[in-house]
Short mmCIF file of C-alpha atoms and ligand atoms in Angstrom, two decimals:
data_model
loop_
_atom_site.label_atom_id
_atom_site.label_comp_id
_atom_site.label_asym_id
_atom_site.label_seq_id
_atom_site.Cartn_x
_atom_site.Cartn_y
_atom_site.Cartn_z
CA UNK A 1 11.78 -2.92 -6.77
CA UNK A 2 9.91 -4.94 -3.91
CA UNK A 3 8.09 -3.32 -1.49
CA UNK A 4 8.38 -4.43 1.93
CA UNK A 5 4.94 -4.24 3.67
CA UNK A 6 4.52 -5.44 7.63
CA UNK A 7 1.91 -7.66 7.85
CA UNK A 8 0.85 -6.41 11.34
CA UNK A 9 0.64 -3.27 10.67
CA UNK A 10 -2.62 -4.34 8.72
CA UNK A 11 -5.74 -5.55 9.60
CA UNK A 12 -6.14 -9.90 9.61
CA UNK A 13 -9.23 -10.46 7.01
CA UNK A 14 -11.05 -12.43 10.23
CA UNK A 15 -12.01 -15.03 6.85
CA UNK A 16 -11.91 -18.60 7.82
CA UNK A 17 -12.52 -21.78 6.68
CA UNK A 18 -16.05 -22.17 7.23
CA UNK A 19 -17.33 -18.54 7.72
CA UNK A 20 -15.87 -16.40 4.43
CA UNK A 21 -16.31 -13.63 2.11
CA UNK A 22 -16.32 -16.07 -0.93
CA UNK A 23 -17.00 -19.42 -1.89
CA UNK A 24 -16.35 -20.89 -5.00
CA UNK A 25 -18.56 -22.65 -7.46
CA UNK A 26 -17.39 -24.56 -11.00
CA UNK A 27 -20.14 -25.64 -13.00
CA UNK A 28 -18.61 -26.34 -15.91
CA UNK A 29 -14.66 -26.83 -17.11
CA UNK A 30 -15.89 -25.89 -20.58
CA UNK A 31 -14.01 -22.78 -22.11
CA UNK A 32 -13.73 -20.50 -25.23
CA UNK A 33 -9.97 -19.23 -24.20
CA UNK A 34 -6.87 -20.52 -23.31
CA UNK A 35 -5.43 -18.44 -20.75
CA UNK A 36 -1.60 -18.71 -19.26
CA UNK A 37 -1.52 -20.09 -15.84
CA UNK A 38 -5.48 -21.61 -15.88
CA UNK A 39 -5.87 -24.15 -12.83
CA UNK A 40 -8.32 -26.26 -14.83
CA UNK A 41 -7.45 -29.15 -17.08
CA UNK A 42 -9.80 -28.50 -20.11
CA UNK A 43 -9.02 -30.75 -22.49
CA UNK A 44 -11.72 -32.77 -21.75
CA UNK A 45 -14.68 -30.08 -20.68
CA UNK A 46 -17.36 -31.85 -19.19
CA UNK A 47 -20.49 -29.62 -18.04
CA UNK A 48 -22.16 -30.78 -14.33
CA UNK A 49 -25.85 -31.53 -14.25
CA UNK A 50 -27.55 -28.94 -12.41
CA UNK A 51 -28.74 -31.74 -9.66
CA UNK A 52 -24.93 -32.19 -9.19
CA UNK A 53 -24.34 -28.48 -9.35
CA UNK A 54 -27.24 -27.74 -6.19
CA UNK A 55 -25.75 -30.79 -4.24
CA UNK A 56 -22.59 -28.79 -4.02
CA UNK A 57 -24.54 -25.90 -2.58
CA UNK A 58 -25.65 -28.21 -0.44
CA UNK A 59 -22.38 -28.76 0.65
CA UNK A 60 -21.47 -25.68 1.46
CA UNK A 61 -24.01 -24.61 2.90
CA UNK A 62 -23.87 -27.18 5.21
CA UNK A 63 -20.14 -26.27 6.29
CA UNK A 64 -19.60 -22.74 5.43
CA UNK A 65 -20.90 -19.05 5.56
CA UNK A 66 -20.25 -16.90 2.56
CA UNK A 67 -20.88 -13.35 1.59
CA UNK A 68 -20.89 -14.37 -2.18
CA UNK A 69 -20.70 -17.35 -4.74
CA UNK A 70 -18.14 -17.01 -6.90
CA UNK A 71 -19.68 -18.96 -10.39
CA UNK A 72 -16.64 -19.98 -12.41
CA UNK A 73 -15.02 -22.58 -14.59
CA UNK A 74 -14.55 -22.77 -17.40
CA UNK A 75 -16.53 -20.12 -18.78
CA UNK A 76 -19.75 -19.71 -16.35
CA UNK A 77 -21.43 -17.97 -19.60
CA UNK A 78 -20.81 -21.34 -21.23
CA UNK A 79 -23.02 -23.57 -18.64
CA UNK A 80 -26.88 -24.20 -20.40
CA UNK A 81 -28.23 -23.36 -17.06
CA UNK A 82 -26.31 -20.65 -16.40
CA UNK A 83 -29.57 -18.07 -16.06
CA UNK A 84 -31.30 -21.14 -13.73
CA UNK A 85 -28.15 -21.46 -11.97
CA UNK A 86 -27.49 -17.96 -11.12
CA UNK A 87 -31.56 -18.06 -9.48
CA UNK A 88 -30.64 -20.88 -7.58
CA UNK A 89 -27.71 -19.10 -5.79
CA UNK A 90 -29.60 -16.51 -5.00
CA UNK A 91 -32.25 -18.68 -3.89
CA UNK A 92 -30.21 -20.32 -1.26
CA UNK A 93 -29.28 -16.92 -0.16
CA UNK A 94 -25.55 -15.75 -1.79
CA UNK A 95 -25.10 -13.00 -3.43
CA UNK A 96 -24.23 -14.79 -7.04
CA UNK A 97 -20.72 -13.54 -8.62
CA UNK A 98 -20.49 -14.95 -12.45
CA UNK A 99 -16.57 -15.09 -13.19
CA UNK A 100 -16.05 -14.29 -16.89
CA UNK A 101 -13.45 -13.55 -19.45
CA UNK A 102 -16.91 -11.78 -20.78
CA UNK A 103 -16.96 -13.03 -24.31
CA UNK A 104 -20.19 -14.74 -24.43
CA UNK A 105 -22.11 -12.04 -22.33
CA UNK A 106 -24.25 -10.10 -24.39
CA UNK A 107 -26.97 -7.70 -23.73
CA UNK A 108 -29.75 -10.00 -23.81
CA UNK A 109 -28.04 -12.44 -21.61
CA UNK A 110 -26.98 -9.95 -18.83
CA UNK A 111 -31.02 -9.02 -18.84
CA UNK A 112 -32.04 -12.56 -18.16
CA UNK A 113 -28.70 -12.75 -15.85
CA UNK A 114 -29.86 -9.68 -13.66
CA UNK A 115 -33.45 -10.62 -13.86
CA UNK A 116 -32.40 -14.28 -12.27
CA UNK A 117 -30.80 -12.47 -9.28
CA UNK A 118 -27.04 -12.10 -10.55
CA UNK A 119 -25.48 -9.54 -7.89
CA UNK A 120 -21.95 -8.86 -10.47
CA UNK A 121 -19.14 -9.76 -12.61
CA UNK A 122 -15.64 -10.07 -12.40
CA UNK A 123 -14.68 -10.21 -15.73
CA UNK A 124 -11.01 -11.75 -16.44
CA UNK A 125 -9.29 -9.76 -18.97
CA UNK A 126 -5.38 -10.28 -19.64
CA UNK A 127 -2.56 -10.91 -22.46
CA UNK A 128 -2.29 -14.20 -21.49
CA UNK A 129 -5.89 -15.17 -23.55
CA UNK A 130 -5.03 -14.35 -26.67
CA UNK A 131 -8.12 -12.65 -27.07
CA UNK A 132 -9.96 -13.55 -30.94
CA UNK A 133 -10.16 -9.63 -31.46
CA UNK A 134 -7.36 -8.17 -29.84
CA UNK A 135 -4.75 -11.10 -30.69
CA UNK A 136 -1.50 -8.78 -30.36
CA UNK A 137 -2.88 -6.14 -28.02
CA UNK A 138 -1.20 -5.29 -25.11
CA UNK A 139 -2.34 -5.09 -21.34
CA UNK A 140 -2.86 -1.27 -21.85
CA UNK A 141 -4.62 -1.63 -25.28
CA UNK A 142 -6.69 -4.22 -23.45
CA UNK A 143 -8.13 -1.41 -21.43
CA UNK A 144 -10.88 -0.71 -24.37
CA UNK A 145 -11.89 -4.52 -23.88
CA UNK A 146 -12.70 -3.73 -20.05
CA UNK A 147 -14.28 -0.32 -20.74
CA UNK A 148 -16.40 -2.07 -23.10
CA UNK A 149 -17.60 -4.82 -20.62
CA UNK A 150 -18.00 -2.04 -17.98
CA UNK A 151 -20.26 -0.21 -19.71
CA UNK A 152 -22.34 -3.06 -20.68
CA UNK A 153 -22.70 -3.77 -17.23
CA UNK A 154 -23.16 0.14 -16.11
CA UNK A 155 -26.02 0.10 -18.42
CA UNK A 156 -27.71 -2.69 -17.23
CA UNK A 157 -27.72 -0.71 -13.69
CA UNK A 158 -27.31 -1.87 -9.93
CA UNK A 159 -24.43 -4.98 -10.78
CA UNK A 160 -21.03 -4.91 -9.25
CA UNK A 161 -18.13 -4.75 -11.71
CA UNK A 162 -14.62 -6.13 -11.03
CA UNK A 163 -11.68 -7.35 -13.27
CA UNK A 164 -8.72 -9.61 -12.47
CA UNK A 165 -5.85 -9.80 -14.73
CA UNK A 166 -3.10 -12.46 -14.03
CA UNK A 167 0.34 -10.70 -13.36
CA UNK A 168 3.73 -11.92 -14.73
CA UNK A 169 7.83 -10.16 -14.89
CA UNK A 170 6.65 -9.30 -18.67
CA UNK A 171 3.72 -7.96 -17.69
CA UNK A 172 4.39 -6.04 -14.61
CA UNK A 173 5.90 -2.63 -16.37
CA UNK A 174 2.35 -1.82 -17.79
CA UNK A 175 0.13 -2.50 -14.39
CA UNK A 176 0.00 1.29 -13.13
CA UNK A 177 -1.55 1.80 -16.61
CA UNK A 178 -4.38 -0.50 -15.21
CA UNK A 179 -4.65 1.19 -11.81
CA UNK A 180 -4.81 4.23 -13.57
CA UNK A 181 -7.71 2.62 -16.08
CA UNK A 182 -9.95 1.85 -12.96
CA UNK A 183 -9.26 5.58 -11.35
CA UNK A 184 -10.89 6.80 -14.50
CA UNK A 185 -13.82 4.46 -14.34
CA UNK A 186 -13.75 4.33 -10.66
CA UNK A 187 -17.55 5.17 -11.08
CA UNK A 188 -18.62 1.72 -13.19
CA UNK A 189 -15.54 -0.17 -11.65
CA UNK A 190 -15.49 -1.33 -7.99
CA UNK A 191 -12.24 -3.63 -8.01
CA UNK A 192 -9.22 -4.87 -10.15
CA UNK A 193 -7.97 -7.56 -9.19
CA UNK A 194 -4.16 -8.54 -10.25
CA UNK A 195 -3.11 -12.32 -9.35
CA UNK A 196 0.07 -13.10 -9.83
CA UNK A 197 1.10 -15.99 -12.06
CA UNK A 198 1.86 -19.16 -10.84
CA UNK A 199 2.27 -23.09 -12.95
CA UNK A 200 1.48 -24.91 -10.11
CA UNK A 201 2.25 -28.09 -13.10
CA UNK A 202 1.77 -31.70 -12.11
CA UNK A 203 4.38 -34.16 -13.69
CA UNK A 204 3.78 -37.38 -14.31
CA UNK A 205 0.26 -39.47 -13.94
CA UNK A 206 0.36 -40.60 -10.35
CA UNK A 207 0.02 -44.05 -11.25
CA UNK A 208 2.90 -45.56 -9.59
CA UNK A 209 6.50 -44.73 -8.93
CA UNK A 210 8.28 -42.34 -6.34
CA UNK A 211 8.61 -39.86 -9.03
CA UNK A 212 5.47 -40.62 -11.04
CA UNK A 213 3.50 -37.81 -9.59
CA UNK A 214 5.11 -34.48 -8.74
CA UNK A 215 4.31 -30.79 -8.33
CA UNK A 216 6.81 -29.54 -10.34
CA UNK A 217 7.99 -26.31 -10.26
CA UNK A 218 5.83 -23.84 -9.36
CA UNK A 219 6.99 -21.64 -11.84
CA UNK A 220 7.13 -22.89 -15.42
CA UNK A 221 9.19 -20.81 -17.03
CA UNK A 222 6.43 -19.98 -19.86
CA UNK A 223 7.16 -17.64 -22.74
CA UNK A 224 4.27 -15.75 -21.23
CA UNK A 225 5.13 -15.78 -17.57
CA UNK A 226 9.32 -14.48 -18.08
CA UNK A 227 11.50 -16.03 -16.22
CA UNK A 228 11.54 -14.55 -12.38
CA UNK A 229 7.75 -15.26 -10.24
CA UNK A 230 6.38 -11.44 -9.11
CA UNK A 231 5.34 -10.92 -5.27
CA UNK A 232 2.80 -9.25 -3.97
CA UNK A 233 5.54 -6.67 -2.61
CA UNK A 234 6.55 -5.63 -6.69
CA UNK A 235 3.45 -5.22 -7.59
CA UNK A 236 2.50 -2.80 -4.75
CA UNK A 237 5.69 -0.70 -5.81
CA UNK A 238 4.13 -0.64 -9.44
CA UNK A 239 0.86 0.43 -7.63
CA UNK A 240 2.22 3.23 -5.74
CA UNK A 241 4.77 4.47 -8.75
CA UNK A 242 1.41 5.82 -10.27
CA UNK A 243 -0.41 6.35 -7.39
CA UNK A 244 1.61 7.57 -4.28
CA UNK A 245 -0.87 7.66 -1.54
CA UNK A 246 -1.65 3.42 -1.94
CA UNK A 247 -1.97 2.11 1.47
CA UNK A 248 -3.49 -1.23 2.03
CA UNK A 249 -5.82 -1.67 4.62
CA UNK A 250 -5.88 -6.03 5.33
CA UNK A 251 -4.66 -8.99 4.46
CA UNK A 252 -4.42 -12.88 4.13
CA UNK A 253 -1.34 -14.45 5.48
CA UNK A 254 -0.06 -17.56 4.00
CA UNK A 255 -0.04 -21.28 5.87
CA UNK A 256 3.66 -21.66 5.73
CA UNK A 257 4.31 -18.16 6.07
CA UNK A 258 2.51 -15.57 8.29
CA UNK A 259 4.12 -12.73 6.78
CA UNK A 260 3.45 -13.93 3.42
CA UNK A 261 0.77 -11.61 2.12
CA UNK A 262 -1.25 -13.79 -0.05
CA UNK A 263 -4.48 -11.46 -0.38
CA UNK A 264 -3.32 -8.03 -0.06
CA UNK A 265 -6.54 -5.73 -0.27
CA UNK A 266 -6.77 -1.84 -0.50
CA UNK A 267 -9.52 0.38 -0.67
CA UNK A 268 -9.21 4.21 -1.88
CA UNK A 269 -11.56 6.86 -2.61
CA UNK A 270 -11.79 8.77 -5.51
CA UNK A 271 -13.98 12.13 -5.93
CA UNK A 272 -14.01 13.03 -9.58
CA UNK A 273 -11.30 10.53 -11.10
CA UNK A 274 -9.11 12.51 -7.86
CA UNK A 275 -7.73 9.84 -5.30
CA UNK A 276 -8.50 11.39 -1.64
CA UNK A 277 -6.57 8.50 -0.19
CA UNK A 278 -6.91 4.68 0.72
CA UNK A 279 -9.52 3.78 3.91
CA UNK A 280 -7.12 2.44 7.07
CA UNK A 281 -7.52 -1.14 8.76
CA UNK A 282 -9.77 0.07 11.60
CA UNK A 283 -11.99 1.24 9.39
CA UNK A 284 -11.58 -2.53 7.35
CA UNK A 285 -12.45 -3.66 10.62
CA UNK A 286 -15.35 -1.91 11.48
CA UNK A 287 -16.73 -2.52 8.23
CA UNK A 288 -16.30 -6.26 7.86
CA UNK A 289 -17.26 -6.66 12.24
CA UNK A 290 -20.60 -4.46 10.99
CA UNK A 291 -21.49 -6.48 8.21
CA UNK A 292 -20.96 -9.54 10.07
CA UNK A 293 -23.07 -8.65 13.25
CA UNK A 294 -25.89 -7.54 10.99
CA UNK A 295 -25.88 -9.56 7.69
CA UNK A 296 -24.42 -12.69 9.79
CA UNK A 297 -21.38 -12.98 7.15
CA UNK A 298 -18.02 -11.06 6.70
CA UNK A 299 -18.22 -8.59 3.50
CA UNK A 300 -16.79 -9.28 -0.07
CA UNK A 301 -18.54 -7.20 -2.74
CA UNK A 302 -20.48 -4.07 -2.47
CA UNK A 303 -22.97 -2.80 -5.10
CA UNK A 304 -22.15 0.17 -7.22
CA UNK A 305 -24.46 2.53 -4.98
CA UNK A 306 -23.01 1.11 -1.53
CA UNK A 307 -19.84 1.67 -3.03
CA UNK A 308 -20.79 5.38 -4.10
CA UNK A 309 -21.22 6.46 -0.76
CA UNK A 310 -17.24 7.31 -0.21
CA UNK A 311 -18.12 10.75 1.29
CA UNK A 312 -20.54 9.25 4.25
CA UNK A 313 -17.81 6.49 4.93
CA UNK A 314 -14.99 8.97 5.11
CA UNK A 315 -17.33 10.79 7.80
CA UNK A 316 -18.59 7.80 9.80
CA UNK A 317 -14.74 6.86 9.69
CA UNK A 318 -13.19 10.08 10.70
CA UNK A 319 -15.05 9.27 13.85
CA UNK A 320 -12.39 6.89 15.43
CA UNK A 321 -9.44 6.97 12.76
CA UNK A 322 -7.10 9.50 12.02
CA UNK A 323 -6.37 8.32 8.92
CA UNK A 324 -10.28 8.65 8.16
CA UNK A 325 -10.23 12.19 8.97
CA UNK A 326 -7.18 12.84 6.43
CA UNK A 327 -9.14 11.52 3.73
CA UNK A 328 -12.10 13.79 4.89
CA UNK A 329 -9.99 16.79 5.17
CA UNK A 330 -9.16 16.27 1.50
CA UNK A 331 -12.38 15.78 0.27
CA UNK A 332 -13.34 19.08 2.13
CA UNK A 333 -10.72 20.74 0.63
CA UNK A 334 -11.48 19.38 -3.18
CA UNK A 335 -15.33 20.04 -2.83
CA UNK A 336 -13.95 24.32 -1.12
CA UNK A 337 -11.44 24.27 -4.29
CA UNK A 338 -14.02 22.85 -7.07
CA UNK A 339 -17.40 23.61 -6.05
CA UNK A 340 -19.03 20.96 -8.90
CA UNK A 341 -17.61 17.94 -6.33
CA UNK A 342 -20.09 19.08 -3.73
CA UNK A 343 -22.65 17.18 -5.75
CA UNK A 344 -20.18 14.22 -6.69
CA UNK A 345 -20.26 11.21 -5.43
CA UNK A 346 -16.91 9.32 -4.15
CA UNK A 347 -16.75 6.38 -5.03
CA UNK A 348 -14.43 3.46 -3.45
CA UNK A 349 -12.71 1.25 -5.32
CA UNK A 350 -10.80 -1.66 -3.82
CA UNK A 351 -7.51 -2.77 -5.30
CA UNK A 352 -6.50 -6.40 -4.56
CA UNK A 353 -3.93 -8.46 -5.02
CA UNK A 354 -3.52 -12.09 -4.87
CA UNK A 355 0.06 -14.48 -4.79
CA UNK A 356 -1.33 -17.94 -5.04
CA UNK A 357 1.09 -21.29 -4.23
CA UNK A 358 4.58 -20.37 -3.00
CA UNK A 359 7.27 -23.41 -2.16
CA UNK A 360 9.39 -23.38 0.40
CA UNK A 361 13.03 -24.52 0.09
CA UNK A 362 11.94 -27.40 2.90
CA UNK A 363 9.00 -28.41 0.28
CA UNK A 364 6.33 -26.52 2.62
CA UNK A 365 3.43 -25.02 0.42
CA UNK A 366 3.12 -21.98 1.00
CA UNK A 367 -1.51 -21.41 0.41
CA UNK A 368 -3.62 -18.88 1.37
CA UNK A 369 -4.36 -19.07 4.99
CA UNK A 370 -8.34 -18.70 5.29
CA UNK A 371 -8.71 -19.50 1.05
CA UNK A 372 -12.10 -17.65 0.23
CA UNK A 373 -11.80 -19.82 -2.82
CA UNK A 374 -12.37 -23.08 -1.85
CA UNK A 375 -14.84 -25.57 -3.65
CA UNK A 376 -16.53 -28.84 -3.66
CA UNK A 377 -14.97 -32.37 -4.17
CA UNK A 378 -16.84 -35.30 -3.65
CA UNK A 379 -18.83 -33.52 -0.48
CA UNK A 380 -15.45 -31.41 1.15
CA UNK A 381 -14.41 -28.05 0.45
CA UNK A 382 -10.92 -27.89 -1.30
CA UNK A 383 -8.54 -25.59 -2.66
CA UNK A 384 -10.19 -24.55 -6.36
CA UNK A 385 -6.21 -23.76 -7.62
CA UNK A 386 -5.52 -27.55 -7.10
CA UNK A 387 -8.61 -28.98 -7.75
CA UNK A 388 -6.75 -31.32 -10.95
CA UNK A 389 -4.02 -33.04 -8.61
CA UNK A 390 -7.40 -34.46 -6.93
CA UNK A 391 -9.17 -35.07 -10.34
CA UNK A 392 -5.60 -36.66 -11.86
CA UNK A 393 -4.13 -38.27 -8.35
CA UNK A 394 -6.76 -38.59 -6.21
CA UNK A 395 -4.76 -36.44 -3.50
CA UNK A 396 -2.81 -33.16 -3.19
CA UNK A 397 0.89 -33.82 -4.11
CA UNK A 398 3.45 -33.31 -1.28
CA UNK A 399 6.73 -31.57 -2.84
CA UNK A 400 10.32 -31.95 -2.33
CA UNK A 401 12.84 -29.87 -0.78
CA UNK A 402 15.10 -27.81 -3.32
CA UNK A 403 18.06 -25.39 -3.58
CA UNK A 404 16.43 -22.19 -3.47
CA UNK A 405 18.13 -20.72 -5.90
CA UNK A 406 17.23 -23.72 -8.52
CA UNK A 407 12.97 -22.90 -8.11
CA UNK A 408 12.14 -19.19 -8.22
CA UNK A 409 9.16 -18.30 -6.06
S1 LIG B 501 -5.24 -21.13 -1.95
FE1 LIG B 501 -7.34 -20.55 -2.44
S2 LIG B 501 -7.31 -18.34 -2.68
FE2 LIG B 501 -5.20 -19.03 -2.78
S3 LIG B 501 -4.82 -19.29 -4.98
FE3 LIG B 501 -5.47 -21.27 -4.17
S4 LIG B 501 -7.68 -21.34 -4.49
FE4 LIG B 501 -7.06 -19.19 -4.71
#
């Protein structure tokens, strides 16, 4: 069952196209897995030179602010100078984000990773990867894979752990399995991430011919993906079926649609694997206005002890929200009824959801308004999810109108 959620009720992410939480960085389009749904083209993995790779810094720092660099792919772990690399970010002054599907990260690396400066990990972990060890294993069985890579990066101390899965219809039954996962582990994990799946195909070669060069449907029909596209309103109803009180707090419209919630973020607090309740807009907006007028950019990842410090927030925020106060009332009442949470921390965990390329019947495309995931091509910053019509066409493919009830999504 959707869930209908009204946009303005939330708080407007105030992200933009050159001042952003996120930035987004591919060094490399070599991989070790084939996930369903990948943007990148990797049949032909080519690694960049580091020269090439700082020269894209270049560009963005030149045009855009960023809380974080996002260091993807391919594998990031894959890149030789992935340790330099991850120095060099930091260097120029971005907190550096290596996105992995963590099979190549071993102890030893994540030493020389955290020693270069690395700030955290969002580790992809999914059915659609056919993982080498856990083959037929489903999204819940998967669970031990993230626990695994959690720890890892627990033990290493001070680095910011997140996990996106990629959402389909088949997969959509066992997501409040997930949610539950990172209440349990809401101490080692700061965010799941669950971004919905989305074929966003070219056809043809773009050589020539009205028809030569297409974006076909955006849905593919894959034996992985089921046959019907999710929205971000079905899987906040799976959210809230296991966890009643989910409320989220901002958003990212969409450029056709305003109402179309294309990064739909919530934040809740949990005291002893016990959800106290999700932190309101205001309070979103206080916190990204705060870090903006005193770090000079707007706020995308915390570390595991800012993120531990759920009990002051709740009491800075019951301040000027009501909502605030609700949460602090609980926590109150938790720490009267079971003394031991006096000394617990809360932590907060942030869930986040993200619906990438929607078409319209009238062939609009439907993007993220204010894309924190942009990248470099040849010197401008681009969408990173269609990154290959540039590399295949040399421009982003306009699509046609259609019946709606011929293209889901
Ligand atoms: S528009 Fe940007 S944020 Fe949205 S899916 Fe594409 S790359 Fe990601």
């Amino acid at each position: 069952m959707t869930e209908a959620i009204d946009h303005l009720s939330l708080y407007r992410l105030p992200w933009n196209y050159s001042d952003n939480g996120i930035s987004w960085l591919e060094p490399t389009t070599k991989c070790n897995l084939r996930c369903q749904g990948c943007y990148r083209d990797l049949e032909n993995p080519v690694h960049k030179p580091l020269e090439q790779v700082r020269a894209e810094l270049e560009v963005f720092r030149r045009l855009r602010k960023s809380d974080c660099m996002s260091i993807a792919g391919g594998e990031p772990l894959l890149y030789p100078d992935i340790v330099p690399l991850v120095r060099m970010v930091k260097e120029m002054g971005w907190k550096p984000i290596v996105n992995s599907n963590g099979l190549a990260l071993t102890e030893g690396l994540l030493a020389e990773l955290k020693k270069a400066g690395v700030f955290g990990f969002t580790f992809h972990v999914d059915t659609s990867q056919n993982r080498p060890k856990a083959k037929d294993a489903t999204e819940t069985e998967l669970n031990a894979v993230r626990l695994e890579l959690a720890r890892m990066v627990a033990r290493a101390g001070g680095l910011a752990c997140s996990f996106n899965a990629t959402v389909s219809e088949n997969t959509l039954a066992e997501l409040p399995n997930l949610v539950d996962w990172a209440r349990e582990h809401a101490d080692i994990v700061q965010t799941m991430v669950f971004i919905l799946f989305r074929s966003p195909e070219l056809s043809g070669d773009g050589q020539g011919g009205e028809d030569s060069a297409r974006l076909g449907n955006i849905y593919d029909n894959a034996e992985w993906g089921g046959e019907t596209a999710v929205f971000a309103g079905d899987v906040a109803a799976r959210i809230r079926s296991i966890d009643p009180a989910y409320a989220p707090a901002a958003y990212l419209n969409g450029t056709a649609n305003p109402d179309s919630l294309k990064w739909l973020l919530a934040t809740r607090l949990v005291l002893n694997g016990k959800v106290l309740g999700y932190v309101s807009p205001r309070f979103m907006e206080v916190l990204q206005t705060s870090n903006h007028m005193t770090k000079g950019t707007y706020l995308a990842y915390a570390t595991p002890k800012a993120a531990s410090l759920g009990k002051l927030a709740a009491t800075l925020g019951s301040l000027f929200d009501r909502n605030m106060r609700r949460i602090l009332g609980k926590m109150l009442l938790r720490m009267a009824l079971h003394p031991p949470s006096i000394l617990a921390p809360a932590h907060m965990q942030s869930l986040m959801i993200i619906q990438p390329i929607n078409i319209e019947p009238d062939g609009r495309q439907d993007m993220c308004d204010s894309c924190p995931d942009m990248t470099v091509f040849q010197g401008k910053l681009v969408w990173s999810c269609r990154l290959e019509e540039l590399n295949k066409c040399g421009a982003f493919i306009a699509s046609e109108k259609f019946a709606p009830a011929s293209r889901p999504g």
